[in-house]
Short mmCIF file of C-alpha atoms in Angstrom, two decimals:
data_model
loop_
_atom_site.label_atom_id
_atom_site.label_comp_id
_atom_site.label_asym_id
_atom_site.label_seq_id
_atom_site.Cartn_x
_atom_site.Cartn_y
_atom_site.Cartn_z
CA UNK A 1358 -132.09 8.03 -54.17
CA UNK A 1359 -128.63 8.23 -52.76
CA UNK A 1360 -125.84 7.36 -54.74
CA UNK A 1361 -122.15 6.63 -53.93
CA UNK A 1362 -120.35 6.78 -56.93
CA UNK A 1363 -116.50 4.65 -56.30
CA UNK A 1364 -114.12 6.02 -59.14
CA UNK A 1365 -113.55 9.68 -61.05
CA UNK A 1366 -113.11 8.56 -64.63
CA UNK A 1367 -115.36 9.76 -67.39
CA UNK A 1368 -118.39 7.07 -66.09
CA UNK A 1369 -117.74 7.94 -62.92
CA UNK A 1370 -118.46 11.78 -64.15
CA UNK A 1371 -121.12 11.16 -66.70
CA UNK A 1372 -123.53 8.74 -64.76
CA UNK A 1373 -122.79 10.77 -62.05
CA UNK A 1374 -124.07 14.14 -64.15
CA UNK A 1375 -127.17 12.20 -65.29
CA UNK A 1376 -128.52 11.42 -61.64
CA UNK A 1377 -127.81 14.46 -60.39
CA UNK A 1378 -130.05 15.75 -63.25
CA UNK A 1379 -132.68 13.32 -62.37
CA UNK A 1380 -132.92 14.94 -58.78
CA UNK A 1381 -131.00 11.80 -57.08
CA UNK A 1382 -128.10 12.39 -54.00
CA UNK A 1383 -124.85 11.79 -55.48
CA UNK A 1384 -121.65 11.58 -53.66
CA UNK A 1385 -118.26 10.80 -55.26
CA UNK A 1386 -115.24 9.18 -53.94
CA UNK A 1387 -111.95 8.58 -55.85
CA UNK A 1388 -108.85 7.59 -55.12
CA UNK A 1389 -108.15 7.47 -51.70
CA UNK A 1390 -109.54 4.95 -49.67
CA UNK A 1391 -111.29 7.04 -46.75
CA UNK A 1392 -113.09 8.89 -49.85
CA UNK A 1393 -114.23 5.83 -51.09
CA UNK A 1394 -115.41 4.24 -48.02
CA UNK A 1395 -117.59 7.49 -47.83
CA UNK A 1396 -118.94 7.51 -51.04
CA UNK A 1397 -120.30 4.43 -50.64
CA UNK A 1398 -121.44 4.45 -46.74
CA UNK A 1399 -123.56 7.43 -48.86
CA UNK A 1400 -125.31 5.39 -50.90
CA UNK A 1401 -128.13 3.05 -50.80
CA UNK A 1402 -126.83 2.53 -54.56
CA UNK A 1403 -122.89 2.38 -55.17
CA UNK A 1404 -121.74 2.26 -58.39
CA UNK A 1405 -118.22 0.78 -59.17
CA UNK A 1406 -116.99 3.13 -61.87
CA UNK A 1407 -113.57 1.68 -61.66
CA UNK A 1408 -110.88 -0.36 -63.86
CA UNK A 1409 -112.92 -4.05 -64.25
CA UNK A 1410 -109.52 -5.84 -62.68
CA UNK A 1411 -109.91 -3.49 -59.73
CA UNK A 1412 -113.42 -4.49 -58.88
CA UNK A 1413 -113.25 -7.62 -56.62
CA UNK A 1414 -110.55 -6.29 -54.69
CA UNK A 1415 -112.67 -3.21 -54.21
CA UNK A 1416 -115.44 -4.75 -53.17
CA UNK A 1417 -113.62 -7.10 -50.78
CA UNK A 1418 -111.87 -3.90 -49.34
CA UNK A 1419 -115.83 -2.56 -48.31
CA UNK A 1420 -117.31 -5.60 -48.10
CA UNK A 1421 -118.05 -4.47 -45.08
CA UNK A 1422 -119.84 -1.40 -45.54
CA UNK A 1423 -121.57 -2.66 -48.78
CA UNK A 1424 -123.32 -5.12 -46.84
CA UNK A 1425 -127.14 -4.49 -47.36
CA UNK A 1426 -126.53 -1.79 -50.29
CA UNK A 1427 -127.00 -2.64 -53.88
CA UNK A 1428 -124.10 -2.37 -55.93
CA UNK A 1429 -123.57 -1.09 -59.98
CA UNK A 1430 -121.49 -3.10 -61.77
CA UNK A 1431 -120.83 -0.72 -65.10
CA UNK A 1432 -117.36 -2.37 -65.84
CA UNK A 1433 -116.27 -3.83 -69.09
CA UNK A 1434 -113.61 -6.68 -68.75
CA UNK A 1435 -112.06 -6.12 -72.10
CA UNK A 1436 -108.70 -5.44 -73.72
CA UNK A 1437 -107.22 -5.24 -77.02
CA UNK A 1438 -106.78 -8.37 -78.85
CA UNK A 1439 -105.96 -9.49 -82.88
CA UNK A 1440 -109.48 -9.90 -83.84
CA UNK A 1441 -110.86 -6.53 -81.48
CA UNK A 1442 -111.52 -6.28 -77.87
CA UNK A 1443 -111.70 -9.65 -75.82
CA UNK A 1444 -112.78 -10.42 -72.48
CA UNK A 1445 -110.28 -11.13 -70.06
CA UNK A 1446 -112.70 -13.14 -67.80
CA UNK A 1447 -113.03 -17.03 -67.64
CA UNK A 1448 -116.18 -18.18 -69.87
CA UNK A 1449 -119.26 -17.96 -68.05
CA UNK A 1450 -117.61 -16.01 -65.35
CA UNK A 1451 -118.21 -12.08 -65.08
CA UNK A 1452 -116.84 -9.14 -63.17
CA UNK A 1453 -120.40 -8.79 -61.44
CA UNK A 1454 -120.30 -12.22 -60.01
CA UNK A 1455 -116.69 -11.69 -58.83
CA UNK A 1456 -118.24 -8.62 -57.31
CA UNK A 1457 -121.04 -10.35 -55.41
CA UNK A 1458 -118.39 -13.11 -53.94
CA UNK A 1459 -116.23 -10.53 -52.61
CA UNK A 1460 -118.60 -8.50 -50.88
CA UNK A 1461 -121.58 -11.39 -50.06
CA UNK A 1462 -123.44 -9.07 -48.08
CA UNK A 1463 -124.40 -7.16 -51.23
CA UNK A 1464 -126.96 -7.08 -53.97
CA UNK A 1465 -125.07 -6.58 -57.07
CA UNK A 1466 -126.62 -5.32 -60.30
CA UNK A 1467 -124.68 -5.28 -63.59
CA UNK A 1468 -126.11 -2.30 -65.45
CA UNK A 1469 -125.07 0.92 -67.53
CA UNK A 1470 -121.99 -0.93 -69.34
CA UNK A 1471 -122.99 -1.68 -72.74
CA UNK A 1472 -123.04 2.48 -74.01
CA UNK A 1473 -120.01 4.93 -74.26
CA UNK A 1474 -119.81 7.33 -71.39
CA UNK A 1475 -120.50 10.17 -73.77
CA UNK A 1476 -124.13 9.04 -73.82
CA UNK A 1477 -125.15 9.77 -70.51
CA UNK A 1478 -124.28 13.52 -71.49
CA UNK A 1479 -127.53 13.40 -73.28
CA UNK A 1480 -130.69 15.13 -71.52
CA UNK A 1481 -132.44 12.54 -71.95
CA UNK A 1482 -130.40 9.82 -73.70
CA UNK A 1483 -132.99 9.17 -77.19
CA UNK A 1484 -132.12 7.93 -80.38
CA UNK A 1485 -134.73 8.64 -83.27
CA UNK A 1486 -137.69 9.76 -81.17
CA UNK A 1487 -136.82 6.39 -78.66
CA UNK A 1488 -135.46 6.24 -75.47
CA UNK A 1489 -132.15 4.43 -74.88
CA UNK A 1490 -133.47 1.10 -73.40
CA UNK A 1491 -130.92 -0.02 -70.74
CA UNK A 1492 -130.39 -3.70 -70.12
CA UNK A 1493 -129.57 -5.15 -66.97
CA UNK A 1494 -129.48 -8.18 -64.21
CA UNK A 1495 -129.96 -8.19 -60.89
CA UNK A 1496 -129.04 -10.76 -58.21
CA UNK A 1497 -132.32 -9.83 -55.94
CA UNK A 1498 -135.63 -8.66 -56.98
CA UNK A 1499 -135.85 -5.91 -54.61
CA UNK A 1500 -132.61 -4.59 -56.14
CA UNK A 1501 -133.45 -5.12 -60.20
CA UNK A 1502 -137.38 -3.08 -59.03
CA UNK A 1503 -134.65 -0.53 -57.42
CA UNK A 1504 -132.33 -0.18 -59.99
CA UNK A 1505 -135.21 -0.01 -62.74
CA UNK A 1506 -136.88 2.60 -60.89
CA UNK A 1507 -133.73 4.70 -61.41
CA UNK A 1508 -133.33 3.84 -65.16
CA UNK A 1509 -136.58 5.31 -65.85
CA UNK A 1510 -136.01 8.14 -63.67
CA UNK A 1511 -133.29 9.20 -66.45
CA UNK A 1512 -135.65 9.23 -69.17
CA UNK A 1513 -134.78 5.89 -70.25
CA UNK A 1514 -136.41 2.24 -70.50
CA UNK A 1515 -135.44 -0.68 -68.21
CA UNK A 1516 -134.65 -3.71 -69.94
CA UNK A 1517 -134.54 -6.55 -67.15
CA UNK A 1518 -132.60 -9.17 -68.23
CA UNK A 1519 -132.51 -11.81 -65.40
CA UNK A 1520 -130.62 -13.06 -62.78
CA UNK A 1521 -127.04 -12.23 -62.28
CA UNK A 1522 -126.10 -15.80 -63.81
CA UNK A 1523 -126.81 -13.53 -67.40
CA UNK A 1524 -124.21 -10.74 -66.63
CA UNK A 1525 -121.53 -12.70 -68.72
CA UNK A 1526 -123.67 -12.09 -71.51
CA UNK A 1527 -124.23 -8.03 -70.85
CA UNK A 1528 -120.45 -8.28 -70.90
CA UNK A 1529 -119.81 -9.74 -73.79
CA UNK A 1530 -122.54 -7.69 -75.75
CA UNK A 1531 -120.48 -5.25 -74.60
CA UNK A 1532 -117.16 -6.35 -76.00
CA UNK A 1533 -119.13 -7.47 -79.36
CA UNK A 1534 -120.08 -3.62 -79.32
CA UNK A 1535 -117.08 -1.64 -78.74
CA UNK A 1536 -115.81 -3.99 -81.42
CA UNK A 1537 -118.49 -3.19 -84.30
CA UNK A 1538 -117.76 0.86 -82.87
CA UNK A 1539 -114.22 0.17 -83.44
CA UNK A 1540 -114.34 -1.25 -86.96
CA UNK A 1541 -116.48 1.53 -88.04
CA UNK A 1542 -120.12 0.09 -87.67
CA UNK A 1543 -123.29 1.04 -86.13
CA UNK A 1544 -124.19 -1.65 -83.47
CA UNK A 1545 -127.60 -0.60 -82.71
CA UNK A 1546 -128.36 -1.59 -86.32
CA UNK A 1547 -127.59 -5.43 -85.27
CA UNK A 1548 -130.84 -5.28 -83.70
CA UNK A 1549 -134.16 -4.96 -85.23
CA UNK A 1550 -137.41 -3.41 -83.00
CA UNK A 1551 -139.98 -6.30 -81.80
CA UNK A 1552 -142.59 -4.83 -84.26
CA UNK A 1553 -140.41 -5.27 -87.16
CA UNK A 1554 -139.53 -8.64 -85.87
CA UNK A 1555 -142.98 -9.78 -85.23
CA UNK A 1556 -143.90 -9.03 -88.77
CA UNK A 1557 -141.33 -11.17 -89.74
CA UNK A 1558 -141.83 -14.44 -88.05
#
């Protein structure tokens, strides 16, 4: 696949690392606009590795040329609060939906924001013998089939997770993670596997 990557930060550089690995067509544009307009007239996939309160400004800015490409949401609309990191978008809003108003013409895809950038360094990313599963949302089929085709092409599992209507929720997992990170935990222990589940109920 070919993939525009918008942003130089350390998801920008990681994700970027991984699909090269996986044999994909990665070009990456920072900073300037001209290099960004490039990086994603590049890509059939553009990933927004960029600040989340830069996004829909972004993608308004290339609406234009992201008309008909699928977009990567990977942003995490969080700061520091009191009780840990917050979100700093409305309830049942997300940055992926601001995305897909800005630039209308786009299939937008919120995916690869719930794990540290320092996971995608892994070759492949596996935890215990599993594959990281990565959950995500889609606002077209055709884009969640594309987007799930390159999951797996990283060694990991797709985890479709509906519409984009569920991104809020990705997002706030998200926020709930960092969190549990922060404080010391282990938030992959919050969740059980199915099997173990099953047996359970």
């Amino acid at each position: 696949m070919k993939i525009g990557i918008l942003g130089t930060g350390n998801m920008a550089t990681t994700l970027g690392g991984a699909w090269t690995r996986a044999g994909h067509d990665v070009l990456v544009g920072g900073r300037s606009t001209g290099t960004l307009r490039t990086a994603a007239r590049h890509g059939e996939l553009v990933l927004f590795a960029v600040p989340a309160p830069a996004a829909p400004k972004l993608a308004a800015d290339l609406a234009d040329v992201l008309a008909g490409r699928i977009v990567l949401d990977c942003t995490n609309p969080v700061e520091p609060g009191p009780d840990g990191p917050m979100l700093t978008v409305p309830p049942g809003s997300s940055v992926a939906a601001q995305i897909a108003t800005a630039a209308p013409g786009a299939a937008v895809v919120k995916a690869f924001n719930v794990c540290h950038a320092s996971i995608w360094t892994l070759d492949p990313p596996a935890f215990e013998g599993l594959p990281l599963t990565v959950p995500f949302c889609a606002s077209t089929p055709a884009a969640a089939e594309r987007v799930a085709a390159l999951i797996a092409s990283m060694g990991c599992t797709p985890a479709p997770c509906g519409g984009l209507a569920r991104a809020p929720y990705l997002e706030a997992t998200a926020a709930l993670a960092i969190g549990v990170w922060f404080a010391g935990g282990a938030a992959r222990g919050i969740f059980p596997e199915p099997a173990q589940v099953q047996a359970l109920s």
